[in-house]
CSV table of C-alpha atoms in Angstrom, one decimal:
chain,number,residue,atom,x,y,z
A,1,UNK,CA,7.6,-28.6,43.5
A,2,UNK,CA,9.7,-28.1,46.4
A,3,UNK,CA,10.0,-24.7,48.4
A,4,UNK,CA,13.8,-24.2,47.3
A,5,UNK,CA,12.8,-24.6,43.3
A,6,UNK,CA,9.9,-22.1,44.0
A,7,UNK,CA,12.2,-19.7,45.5
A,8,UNK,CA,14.4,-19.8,43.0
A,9,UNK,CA,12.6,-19.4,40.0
A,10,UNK,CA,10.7,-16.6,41.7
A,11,UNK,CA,14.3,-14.7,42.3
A,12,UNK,CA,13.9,-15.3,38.6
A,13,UNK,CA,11.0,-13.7,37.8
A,14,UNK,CA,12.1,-11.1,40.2
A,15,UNK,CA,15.2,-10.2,37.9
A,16,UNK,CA,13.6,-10.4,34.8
A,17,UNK,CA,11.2,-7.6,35.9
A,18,UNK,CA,14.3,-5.5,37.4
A,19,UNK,CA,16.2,-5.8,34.2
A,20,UNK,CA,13.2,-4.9,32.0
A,21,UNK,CA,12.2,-2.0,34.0
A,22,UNK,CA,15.9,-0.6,34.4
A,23,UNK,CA,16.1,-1.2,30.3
A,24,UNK,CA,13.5,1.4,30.1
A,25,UNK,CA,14.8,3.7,32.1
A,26,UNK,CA,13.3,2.9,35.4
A,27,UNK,CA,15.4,2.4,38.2
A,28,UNK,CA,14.8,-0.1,40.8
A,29,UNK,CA,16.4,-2.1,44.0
A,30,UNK,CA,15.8,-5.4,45.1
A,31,UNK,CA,13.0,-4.3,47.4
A,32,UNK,CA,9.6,-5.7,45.9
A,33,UNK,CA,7.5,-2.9,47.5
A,34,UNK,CA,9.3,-0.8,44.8
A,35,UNK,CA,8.2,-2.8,41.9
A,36,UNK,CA,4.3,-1.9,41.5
A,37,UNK,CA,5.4,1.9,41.3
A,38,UNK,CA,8.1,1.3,38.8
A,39,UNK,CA,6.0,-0.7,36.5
A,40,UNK,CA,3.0,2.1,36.4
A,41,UNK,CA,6.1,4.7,35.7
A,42,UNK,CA,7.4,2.7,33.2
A,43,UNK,CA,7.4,5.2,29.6
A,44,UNK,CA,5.1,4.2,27.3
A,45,UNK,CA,5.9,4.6,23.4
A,46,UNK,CA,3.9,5.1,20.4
A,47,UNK,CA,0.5,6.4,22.7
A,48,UNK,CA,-1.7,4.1,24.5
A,49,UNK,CA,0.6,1.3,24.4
A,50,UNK,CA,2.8,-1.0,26.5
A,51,UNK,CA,6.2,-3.1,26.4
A,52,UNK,CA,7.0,-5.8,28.8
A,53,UNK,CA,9.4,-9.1,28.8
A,54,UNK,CA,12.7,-9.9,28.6
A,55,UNK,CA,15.3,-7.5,27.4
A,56,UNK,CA,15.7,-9.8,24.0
A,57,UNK,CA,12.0,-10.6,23.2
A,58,UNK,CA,9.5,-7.3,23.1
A,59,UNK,CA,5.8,-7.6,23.6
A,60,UNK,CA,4.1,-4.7,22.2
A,61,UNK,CA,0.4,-4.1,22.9
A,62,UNK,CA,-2.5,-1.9,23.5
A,63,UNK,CA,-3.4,-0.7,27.1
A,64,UNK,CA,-6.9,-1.4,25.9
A,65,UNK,CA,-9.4,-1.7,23.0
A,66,UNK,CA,-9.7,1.8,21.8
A,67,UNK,CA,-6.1,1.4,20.7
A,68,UNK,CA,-5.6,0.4,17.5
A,69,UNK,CA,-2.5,2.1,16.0
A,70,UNK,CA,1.6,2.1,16.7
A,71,UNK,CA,2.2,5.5,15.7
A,72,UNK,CA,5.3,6.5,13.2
A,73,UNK,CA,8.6,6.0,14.7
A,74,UNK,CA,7.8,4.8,17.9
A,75,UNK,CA,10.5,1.9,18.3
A,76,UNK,CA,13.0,2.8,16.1
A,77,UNK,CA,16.2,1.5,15.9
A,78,UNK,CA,16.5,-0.7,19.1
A,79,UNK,CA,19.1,-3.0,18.6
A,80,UNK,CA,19.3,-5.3,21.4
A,81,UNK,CA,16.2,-7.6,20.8
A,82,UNK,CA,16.1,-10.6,19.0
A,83,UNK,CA,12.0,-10.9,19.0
A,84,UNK,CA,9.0,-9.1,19.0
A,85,UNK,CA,5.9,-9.7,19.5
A,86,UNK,CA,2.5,-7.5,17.8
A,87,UNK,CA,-0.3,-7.7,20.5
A,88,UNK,CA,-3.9,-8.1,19.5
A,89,UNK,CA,-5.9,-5.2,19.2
A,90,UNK,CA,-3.3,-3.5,16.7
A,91,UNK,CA,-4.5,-2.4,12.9
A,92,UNK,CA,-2.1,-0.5,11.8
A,93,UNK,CA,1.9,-0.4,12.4
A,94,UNK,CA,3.2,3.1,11.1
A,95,UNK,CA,5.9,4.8,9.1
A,96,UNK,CA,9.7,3.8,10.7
A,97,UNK,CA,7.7,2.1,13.9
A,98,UNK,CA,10.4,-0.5,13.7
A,99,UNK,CA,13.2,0.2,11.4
A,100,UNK,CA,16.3,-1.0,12.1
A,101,UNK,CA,16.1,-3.4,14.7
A,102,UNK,CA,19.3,-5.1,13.4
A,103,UNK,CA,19.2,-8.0,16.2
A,104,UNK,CA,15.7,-9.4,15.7
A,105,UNK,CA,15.1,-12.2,14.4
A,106,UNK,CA,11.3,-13.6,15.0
A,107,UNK,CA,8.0,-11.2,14.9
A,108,UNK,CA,5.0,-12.4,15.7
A,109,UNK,CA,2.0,-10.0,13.8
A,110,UNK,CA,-1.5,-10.1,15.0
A,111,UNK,CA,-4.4,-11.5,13.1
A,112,UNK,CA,-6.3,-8.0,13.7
A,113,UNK,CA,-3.5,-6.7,11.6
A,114,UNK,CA,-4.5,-4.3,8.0
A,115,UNK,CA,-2.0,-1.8,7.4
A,116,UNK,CA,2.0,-2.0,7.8
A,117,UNK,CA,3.0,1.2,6.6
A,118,UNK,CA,6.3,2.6,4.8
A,119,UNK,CA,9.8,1.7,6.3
A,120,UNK,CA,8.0,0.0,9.3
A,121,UNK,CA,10.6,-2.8,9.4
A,122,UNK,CA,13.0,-1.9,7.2
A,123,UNK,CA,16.5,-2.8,7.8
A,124,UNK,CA,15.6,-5.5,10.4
A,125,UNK,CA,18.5,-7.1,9.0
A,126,UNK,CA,18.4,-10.9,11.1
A,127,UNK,CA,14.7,-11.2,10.3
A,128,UNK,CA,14.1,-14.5,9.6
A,129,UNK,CA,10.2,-15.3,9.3
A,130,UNK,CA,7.6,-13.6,8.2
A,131,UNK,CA,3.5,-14.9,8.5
A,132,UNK,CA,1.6,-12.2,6.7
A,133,UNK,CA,-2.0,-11.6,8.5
A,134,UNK,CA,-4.9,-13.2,6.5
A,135,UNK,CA,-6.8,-9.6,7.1
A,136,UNK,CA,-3.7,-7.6,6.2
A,137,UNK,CA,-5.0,-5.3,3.4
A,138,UNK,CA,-1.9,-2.9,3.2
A,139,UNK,CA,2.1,-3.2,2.8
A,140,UNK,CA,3.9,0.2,2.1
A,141,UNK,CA,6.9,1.2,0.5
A,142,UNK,CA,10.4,-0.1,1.5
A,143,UNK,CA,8.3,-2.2,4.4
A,144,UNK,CA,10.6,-5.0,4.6
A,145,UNK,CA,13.4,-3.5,2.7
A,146,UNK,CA,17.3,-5.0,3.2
A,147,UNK,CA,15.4,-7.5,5.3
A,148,UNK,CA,18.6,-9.9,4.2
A,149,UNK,CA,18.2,-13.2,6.7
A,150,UNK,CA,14.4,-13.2,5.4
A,151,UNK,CA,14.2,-16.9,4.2
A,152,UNK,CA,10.1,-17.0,4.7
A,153,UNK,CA,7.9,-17.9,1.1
A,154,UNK,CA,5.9,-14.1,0.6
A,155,UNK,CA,2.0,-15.2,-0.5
A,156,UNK,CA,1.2,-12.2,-0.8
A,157,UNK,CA,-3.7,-13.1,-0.6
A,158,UNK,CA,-6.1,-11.9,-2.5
A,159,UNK,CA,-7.6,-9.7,0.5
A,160,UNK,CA,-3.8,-7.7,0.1
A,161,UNK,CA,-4.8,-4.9,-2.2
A,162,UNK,CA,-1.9,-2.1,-2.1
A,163,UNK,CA,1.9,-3.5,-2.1
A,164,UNK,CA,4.0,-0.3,-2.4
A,165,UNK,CA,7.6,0.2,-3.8
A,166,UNK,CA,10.6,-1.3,-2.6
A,167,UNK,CA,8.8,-3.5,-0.3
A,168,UNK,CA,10.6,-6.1,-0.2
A,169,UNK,CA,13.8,-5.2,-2.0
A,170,UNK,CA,16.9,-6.5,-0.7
A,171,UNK,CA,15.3,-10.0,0.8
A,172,UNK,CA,18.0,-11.7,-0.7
A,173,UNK,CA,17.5,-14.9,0.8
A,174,UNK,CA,13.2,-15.2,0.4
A,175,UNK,CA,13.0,-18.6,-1.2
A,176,UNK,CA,9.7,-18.4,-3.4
A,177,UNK,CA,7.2,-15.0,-4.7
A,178,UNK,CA,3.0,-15.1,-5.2
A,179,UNK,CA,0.6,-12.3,-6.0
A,180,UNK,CA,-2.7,-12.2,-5.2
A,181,UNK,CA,-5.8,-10.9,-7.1
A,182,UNK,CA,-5.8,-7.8,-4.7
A,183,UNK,CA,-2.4,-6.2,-6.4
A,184,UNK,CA,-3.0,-5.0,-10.0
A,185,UNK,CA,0.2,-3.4,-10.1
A,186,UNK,CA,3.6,-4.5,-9.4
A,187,UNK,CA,5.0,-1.8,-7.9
A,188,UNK,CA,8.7,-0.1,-9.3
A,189,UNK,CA,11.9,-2.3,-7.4
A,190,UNK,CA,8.8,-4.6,-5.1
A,191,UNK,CA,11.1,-7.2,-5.3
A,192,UNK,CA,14.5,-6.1,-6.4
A,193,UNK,CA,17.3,-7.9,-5.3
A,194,UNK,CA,16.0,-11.2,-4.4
A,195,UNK,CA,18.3,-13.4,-5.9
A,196,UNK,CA,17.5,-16.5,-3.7
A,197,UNK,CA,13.7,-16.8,-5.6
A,198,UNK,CA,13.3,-19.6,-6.9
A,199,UNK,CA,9.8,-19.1,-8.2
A,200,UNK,CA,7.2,-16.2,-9.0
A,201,UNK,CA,3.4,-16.4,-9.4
A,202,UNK,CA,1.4,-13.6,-10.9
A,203,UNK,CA,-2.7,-13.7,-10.5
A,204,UNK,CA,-5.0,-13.2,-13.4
A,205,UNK,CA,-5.5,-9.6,-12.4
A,206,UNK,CA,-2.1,-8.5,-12.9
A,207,UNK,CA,-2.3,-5.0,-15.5
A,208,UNK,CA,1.2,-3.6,-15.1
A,209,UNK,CA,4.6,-4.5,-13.4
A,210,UNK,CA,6.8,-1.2,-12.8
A,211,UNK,CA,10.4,-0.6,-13.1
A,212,UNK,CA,12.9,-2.9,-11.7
A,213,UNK,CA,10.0,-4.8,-9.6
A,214,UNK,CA,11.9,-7.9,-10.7
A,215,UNK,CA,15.2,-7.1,-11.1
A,216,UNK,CA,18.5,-9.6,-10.5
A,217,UNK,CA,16.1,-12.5,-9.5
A,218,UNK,CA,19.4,-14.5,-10.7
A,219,UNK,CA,18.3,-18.0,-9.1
A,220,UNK,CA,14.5,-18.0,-10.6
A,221,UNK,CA,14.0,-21.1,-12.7
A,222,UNK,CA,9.7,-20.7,-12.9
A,223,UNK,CA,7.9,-17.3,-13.3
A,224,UNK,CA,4.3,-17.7,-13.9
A,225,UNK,CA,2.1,-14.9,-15.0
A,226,UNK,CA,-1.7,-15.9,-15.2
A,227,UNK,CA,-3.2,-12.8,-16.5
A,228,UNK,CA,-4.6,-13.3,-20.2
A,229,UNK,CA,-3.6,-10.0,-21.5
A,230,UNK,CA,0.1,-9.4,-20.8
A,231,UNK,CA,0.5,-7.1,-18.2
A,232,UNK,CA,2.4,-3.6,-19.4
A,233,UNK,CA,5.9,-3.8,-18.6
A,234,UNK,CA,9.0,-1.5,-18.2
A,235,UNK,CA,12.0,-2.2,-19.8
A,236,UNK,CA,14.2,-2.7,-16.5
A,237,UNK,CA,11.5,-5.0,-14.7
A,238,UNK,CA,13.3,-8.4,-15.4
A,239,UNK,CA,16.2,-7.5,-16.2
A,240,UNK,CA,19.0,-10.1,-14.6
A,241,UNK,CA,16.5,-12.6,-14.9
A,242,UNK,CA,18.3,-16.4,-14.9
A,243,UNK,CA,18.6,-16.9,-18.4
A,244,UNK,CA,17.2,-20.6,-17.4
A,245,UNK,CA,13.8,-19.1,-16.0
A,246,UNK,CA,10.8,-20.9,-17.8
A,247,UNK,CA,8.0,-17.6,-18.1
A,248,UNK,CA,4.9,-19.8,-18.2
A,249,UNK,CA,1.6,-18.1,-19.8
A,250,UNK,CA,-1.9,-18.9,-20.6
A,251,UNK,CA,-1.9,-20.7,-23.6
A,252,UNK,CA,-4.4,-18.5,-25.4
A,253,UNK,CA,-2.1,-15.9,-24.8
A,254,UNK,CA,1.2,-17.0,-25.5
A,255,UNK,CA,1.5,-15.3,-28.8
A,256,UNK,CA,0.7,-12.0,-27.3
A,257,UNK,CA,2.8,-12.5,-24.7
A,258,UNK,CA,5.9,-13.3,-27.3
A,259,UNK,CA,5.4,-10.7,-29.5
A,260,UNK,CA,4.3,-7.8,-26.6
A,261,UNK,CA,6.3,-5.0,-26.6
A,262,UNK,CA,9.4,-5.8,-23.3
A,263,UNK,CA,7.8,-9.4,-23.5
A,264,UNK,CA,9.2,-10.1,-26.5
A,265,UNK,CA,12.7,-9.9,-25.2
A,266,UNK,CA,12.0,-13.2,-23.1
A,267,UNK,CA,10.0,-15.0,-25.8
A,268,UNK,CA,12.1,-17.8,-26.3
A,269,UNK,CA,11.7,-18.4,-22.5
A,270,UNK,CA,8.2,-18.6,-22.9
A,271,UNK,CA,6.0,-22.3,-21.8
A,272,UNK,CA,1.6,-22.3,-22.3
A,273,UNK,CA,0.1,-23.7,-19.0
């Protein structure tokens, strides 16, 4: 590498650190004696925690290892970046801590990862992916709500053992639906409004699916519920349905399942796997 291409990608580097620090609300020249201060001024948000790269793509992580938790609210509402990234270290992502970040469109979550707490991405409107932590053990109401550009499968594991309401209602575009063993409930409007599904899988353990959990899934042809005893049902919870949709059961059950009280209502879409 010659001398020249050195200098200039350093007058790179050098820019990117400018513009991030004067994003914040720092204010430096072109002098780099002035950078080391400005970075050590830089605000930090949420308690013990850091943000650093370029304007469009946010790293957030802990100063060190006795920081586990981004606190409610702590992020909300920035608008200009189109990625973030969840540093290692974190456990728990509080109410609101990054609602409405209308431009982003990529997030990264950490594997250390248990709790995402209510509304703590809702509205991130251009979200596209979404890789759910194998250790995740949390998801809270209206988490990924009106999350519309969301085209990511949601397998939800069997280690996820609370899935609030509204979590993902909205996520038009989310292609396919599975629930693990940990989720006994379904909660009320969990999946409202995704009228791109295709297909829905239910575990065994299934006991109840609340109001609206399932409503206007207009594109799902296949909704498989495994659970032997058919899980109680409000009235509204598949309502809009694609009159198409094949409801496969077990076949011991498929009786009870047609002539269960909501159940009934969908019997002759009924299949025994």
């Amino acid at each position: 590498m010659t001398i020249a291409t050195q200098l200039t990608q350093l007058n790179s580097i050098k820019q990117d650190i400018k513009t991030a620090i004067n994003g914040k609300g720092g204010s430096v020249g072109d002098n780099f004696s002035t950078y080391a201060a400005a970075i050590t001024a830089l605000p930090s948000s949420g308690g013990g925690l850091i943000e650093f790269g370029k304007p469009e793509i946010v790293t957030v992580k802990p100063f060190d290892s006795t920081v586990k938790t981004i606190s409610s609210r702590s992020f909300q509402g920035w608008v200009a970046p189109t990625g973030l990234v969840i540093g290692e270290g974190i456990e728990t992502i509080q109410d609101w801590a990054f609602a409405g970040w209308v431009s982003v469109e990529t997030l990264a979550l950490p594997a250390s990862l248990t709790a995402i707490k209510s509304n703590a991405f809702s509205g991130c409107e251009k979200l596209k992916t979404l890789n759910i932590p194998a250790n995740l053990r949390e998801i809270g109401n209206s988490s990924f709500a009106s999350c519309r550009a969301l085209t990511s499968k949601v397998m939800l594991l069997n280690t996820l053992t609370v899935l609030g309401g509204a979590a993902f209602s909205g996520c038009s575009l989310i292609p396919e639906i599975s629930v693990g063993s940990g989720i006994t409930a379904i909660a009320a409007s969990a999946f409202q409004n995704c009228t791109a599904c295709k297909k829905v899988t239910l575990s065994a353990a299934t006991v109840s699916i609340s109001s609206n959990a399932f409503l206007n899934l207009s594109s799902c042809t296949e909704f498989i519920c495994n659970a032997t005893t058919p899980p109680s049902l409000v009235g509204s919870a598949l309502n809009g349905l694609n009159a198409a949709c094949i409801i496969k059961v077990p076949a011991a059950s498929l009786t009870a399942y047609q002539t269960a009280a909501i159940w009934s209502a969908h019997s002759g879409k009924m299949v025994a796997i």
